[in-house]
CSV table of N, CA and C in Angstrom, one decimal:
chain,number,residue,atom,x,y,z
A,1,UNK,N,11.0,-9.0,-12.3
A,1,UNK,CA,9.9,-8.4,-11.6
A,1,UNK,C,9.5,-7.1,-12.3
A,2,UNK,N,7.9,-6.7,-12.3
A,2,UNK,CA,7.7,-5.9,-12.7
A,2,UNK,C,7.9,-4.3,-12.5
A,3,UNK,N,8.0,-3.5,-12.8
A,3,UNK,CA,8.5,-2.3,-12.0
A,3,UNK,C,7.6,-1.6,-11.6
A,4,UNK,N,7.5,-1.7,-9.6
A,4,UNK,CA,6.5,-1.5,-9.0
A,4,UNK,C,6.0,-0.1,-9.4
A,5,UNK,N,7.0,1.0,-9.1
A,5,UNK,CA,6.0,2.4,-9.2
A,5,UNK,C,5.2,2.3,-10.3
A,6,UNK,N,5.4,1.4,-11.6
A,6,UNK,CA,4.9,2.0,-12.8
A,6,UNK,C,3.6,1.3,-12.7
A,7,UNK,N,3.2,0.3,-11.6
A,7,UNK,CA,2.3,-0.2,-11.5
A,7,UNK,C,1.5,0.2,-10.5
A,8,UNK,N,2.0,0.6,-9.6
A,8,UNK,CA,0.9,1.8,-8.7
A,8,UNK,C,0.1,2.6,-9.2
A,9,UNK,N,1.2,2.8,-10.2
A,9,UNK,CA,0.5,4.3,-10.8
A,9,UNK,C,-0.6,3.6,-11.8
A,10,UNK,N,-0.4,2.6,-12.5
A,10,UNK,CA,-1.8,2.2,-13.5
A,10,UNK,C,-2.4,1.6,-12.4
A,11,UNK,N,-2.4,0.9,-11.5
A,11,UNK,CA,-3.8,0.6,-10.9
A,11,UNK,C,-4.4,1.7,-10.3
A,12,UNK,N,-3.3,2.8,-9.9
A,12,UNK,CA,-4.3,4.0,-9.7
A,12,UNK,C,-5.1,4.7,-10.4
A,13,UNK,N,-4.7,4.6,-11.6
A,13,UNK,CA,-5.3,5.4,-12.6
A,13,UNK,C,-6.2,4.6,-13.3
A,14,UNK,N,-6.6,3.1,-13.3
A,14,UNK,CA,-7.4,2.4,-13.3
A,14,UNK,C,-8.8,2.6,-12.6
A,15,UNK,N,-8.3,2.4,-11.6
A,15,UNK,CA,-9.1,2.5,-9.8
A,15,UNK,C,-9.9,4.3,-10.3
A,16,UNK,N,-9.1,4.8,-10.3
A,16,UNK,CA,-9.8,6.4,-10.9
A,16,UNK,C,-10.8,6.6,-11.4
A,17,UNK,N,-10.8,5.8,-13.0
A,17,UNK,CA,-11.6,5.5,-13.8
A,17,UNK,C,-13.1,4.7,-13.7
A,18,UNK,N,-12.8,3.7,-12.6
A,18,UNK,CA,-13.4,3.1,-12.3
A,18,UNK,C,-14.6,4.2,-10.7
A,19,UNK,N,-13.8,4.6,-10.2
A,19,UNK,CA,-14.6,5.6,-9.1
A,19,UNK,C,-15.6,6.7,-10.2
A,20,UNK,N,-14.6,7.6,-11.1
A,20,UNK,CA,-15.2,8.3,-12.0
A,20,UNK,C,-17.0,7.7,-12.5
A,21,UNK,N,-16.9,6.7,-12.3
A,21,UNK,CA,-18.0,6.3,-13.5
A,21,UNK,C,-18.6,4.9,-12.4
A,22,UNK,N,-19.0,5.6,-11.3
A,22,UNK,CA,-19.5,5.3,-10.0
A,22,UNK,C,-19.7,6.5,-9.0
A,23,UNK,N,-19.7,7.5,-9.4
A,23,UNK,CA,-19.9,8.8,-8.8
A,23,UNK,C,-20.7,8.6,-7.2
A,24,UNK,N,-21.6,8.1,-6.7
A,24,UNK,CA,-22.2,7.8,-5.5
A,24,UNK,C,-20.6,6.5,-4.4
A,25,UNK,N,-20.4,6.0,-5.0
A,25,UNK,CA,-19.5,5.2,-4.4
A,25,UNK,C,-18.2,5.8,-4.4
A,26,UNK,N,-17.7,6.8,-5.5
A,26,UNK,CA,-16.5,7.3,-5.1
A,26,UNK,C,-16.8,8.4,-3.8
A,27,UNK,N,-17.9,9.0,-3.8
A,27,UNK,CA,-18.1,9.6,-2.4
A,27,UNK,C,-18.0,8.9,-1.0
A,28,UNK,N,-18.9,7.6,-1.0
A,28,UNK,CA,-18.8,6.9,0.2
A,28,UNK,C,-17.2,6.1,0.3
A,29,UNK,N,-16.6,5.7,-0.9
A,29,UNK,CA,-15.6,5.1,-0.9
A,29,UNK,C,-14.4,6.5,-0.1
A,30,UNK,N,-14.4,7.5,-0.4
A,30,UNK,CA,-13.0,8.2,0.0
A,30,UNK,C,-13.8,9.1,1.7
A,31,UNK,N,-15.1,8.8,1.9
A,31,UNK,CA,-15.4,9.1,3.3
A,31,UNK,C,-15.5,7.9,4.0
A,32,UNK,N,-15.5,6.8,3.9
A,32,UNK,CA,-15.1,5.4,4.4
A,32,UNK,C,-13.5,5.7,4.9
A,33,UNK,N,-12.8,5.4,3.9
A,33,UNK,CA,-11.1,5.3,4.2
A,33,UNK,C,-10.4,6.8,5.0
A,34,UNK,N,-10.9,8.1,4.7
A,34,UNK,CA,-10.9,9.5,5.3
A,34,UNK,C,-11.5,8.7,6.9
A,35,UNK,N,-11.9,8.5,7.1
A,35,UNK,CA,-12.2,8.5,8.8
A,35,UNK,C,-11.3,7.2,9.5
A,36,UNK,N,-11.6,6.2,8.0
A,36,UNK,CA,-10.7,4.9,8.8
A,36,UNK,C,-9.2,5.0,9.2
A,37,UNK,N,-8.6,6.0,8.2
A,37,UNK,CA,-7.2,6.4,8.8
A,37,UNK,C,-6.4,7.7,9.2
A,38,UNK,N,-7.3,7.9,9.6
A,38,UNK,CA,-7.0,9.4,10.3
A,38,UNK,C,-6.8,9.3,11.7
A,39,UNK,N,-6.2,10.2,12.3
A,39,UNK,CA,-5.4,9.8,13.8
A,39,UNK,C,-6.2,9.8,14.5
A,40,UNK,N,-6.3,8.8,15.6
A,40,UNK,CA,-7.3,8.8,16.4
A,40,UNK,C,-6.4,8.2,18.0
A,41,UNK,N,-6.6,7.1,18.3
A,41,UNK,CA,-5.8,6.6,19.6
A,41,UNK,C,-4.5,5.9,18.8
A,42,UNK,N,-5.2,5.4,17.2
A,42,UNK,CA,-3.6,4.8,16.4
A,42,UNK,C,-3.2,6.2,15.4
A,43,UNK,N,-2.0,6.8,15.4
A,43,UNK,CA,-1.8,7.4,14.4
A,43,UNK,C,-2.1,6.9,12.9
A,44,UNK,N,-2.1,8.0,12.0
A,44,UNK,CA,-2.2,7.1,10.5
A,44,UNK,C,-1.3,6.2,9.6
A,45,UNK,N,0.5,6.7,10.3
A,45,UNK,CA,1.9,6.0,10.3
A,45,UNK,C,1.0,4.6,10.2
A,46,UNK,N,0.9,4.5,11.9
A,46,UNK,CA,0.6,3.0,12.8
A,46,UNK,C,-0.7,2.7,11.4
A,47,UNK,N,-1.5,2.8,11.3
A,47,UNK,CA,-3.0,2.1,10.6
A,47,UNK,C,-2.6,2.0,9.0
A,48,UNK,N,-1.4,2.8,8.6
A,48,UNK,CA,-1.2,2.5,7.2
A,48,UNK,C,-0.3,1.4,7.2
A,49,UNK,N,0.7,1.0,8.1
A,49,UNK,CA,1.2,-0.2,8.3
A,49,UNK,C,0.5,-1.2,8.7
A,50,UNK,N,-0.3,-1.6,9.4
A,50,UNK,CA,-1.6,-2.3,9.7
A,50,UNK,C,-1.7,-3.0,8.4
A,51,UNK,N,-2.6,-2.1,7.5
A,51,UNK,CA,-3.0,-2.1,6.3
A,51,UNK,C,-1.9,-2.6,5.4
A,52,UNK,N,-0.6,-2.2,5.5
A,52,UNK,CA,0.1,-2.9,4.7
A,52,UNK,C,0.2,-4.6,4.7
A,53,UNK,N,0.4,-4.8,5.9
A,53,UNK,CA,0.9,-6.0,6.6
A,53,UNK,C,-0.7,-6.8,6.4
A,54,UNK,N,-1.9,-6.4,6.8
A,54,UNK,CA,-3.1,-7.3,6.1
A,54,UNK,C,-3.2,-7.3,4.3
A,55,UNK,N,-2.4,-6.2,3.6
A,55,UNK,CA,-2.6,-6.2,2.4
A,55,UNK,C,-1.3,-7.8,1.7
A,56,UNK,N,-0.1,-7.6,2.2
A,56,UNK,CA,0.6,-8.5,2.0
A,56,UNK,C,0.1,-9.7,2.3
A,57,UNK,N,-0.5,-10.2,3.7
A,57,UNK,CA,-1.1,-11.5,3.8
A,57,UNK,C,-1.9,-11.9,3.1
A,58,UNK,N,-3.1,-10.8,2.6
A,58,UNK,CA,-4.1,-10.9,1.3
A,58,UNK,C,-3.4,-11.3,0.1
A,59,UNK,N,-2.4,-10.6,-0.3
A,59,UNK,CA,-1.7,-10.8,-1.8
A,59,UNK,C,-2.1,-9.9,-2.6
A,60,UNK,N,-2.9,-8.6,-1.6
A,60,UNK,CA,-3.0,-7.4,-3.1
A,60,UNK,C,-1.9,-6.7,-3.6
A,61,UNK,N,-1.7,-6.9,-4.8
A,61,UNK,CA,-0.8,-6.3,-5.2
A,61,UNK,C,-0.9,-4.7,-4.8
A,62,UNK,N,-1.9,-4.3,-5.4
A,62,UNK,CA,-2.3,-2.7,-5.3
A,62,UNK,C,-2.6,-2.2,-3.9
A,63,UNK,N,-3.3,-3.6,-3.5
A,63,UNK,CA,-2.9,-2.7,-1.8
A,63,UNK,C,-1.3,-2.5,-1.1
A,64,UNK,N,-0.6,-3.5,-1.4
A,64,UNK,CA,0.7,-3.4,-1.3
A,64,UNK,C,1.2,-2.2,-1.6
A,65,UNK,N,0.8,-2.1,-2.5
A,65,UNK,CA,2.2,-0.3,-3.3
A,65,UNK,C,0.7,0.3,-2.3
A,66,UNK,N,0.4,0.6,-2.3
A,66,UNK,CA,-1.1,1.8,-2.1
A,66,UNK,C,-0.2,2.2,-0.7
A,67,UNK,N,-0.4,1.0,0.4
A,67,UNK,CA,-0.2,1.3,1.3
A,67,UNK,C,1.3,1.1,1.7
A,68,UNK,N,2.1,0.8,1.1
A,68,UNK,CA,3.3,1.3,1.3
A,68,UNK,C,3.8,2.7,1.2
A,69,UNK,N,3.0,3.1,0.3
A,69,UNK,CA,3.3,4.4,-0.1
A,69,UNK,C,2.8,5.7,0.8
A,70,UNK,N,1.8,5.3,1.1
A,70,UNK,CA,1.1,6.2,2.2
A,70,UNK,C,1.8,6.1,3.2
A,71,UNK,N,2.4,5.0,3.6
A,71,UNK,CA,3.0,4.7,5.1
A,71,UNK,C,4.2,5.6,5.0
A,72,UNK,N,5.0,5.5,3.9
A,72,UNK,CA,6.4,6.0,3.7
A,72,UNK,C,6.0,8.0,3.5
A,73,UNK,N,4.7,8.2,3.0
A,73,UNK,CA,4.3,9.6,2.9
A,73,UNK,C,4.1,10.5,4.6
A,74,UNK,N,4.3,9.0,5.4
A,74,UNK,CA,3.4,9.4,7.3
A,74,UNK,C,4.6,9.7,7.7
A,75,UNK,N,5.9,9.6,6.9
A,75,UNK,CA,6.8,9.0,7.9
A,75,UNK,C,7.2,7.5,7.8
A,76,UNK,N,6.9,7.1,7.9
A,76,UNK,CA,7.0,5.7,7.8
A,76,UNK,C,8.7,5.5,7.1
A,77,UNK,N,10.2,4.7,8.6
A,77,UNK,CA,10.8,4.4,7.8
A,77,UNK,C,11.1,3.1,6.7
A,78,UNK,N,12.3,2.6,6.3
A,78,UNK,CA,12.5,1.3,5.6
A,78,UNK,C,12.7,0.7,7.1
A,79,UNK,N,13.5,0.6,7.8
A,79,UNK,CA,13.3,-0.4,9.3
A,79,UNK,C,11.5,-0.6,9.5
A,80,UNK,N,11.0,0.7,9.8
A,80,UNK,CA,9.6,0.1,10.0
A,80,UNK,C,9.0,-0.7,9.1
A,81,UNK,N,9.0,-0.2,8.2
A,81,UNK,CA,8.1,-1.2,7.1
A,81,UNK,C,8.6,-2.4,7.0
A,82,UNK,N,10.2,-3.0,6.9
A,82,UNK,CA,10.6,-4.2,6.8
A,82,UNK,C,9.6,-5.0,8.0
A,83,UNK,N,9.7,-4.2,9.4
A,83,UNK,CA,9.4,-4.7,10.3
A,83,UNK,C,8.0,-5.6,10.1
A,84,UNK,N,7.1,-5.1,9.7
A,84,UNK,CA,5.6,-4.4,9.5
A,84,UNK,C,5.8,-5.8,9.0
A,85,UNK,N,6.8,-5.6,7.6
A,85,UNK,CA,6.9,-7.1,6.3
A,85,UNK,C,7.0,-8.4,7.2
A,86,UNK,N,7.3,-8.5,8.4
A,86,UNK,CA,8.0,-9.7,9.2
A,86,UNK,C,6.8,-10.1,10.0
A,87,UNK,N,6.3,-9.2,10.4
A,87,UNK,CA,4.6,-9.7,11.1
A,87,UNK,C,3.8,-10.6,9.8
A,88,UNK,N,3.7,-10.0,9.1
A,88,UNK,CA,3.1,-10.8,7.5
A,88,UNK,C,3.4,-11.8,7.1
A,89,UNK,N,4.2,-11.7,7.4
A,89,UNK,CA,5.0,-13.0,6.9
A,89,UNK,C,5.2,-14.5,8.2
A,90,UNK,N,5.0,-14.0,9.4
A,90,UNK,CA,4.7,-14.6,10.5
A,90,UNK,C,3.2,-15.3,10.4
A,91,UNK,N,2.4,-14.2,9.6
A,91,UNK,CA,0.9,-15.1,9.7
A,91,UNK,C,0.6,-15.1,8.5
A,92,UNK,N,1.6,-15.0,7.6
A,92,UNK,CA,1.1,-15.1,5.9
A,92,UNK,C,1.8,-16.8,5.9
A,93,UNK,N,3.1,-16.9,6.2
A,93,UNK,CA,3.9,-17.8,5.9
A,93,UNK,C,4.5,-17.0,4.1
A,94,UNK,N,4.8,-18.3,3.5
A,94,UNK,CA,5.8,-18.2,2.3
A,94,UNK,C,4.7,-17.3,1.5
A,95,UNK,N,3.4,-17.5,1.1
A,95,UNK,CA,2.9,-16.3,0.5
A,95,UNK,C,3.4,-15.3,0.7
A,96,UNK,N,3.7,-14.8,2.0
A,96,UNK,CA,3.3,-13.3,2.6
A,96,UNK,C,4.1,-13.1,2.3
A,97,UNK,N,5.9,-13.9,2.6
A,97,UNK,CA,7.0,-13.8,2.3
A,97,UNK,C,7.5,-13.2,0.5
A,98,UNK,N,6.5,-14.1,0.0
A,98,UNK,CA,6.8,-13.5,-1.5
A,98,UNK,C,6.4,-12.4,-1.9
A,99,UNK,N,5.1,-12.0,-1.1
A,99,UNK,CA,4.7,-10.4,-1.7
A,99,UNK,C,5.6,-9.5,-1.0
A,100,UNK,N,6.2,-10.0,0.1
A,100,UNK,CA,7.1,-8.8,0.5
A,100,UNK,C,8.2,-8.0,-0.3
A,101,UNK,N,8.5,-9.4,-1.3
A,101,UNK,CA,9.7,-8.8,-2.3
A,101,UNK,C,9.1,-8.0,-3.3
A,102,UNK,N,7.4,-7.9,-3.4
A,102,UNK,CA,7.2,-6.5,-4.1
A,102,UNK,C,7.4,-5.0,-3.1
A,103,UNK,N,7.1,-5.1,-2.2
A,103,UNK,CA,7.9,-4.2,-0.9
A,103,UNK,C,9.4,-4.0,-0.9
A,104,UNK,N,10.1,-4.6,-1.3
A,104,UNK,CA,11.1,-4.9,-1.2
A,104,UNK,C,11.6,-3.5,-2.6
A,105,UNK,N,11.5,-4.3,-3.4
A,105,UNK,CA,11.7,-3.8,-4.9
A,105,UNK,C,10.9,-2.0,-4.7
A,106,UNK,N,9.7,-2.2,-4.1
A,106,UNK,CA,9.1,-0.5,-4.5
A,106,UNK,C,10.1,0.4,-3.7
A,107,UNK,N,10.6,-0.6,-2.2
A,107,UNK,CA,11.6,0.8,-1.7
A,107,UNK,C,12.9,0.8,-2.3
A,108,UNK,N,13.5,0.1,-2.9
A,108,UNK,CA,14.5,0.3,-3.8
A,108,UNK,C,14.2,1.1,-4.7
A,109,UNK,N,13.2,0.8,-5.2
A,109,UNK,CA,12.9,2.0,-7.0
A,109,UNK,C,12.4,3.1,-6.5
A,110,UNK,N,12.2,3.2,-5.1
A,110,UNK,CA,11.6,5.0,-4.5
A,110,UNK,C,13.2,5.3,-3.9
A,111,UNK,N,14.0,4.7,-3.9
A,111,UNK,CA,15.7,5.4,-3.0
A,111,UNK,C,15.5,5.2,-1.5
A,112,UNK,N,14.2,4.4,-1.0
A,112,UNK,CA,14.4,4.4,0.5
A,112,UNK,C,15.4,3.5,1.0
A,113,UNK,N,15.7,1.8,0.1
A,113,UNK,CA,16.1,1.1,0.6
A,113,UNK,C,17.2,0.9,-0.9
A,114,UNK,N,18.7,1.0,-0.2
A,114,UNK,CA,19.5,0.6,-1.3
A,114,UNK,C,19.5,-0.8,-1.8
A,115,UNK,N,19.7,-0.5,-3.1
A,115,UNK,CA,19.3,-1.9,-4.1
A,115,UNK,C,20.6,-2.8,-3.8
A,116,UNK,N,20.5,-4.3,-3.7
A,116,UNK,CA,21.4,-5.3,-3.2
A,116,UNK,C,22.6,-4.8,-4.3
């Protein structure tokens, strides 16, 4: 498997590139997601795990790390997020199950979750 951080970081730096040279949409794009996850009756913890857990059912890779990372930046522990991974996998089935093990792998290569 591929080594998640190093792939966060190029699709972010992709994704970057791509906002950069869309100037009107990187504005609506980071005032869209600014209101959608900011605390309101759900903390941002709670809505970035949300987001994880619909990102893993989807199969985005990039939303996966994206929002793993954010969650783990809220606070967010490894019990919660496994948790989060088990809901997904409840309505992902074996897909959802497989993207988990990129979840799996980024909190190992970040020290949250010790490696088998």
């Amino acid at each position: 498997m591929e080594n998640q951080i190093a792939l966060h970081e190029r699709i972010h730096e992709l994704f970057a590139r791509y906002l950069d040279a869309m100037p009107g949409l990187d504005e609506a794009y980071h005032t869209m997601t600014s209101e959608a996850y900011k605390g309101g009756a759900l903390d941002g913890k709670t809505k970035r795990l949300m987001a994880m857990t619909a990102a893993i059912v989807a199969g985005c890779r990039g939303c996966i790390l994206f929002q793993t990372g954010e969650a783990l930046a809220l606070g967010a522990s490894a019990d919660e997020i496994l948790e989060a991974c088990a809901v997904a996998i409840s309505l992902g089935g074996t897909m959802a199950a497989a993207e988990t093990t990129r979840v799996v792998a980024y909190l190992e290569e970040r020290g949250v979750l010790p490696p088998a």
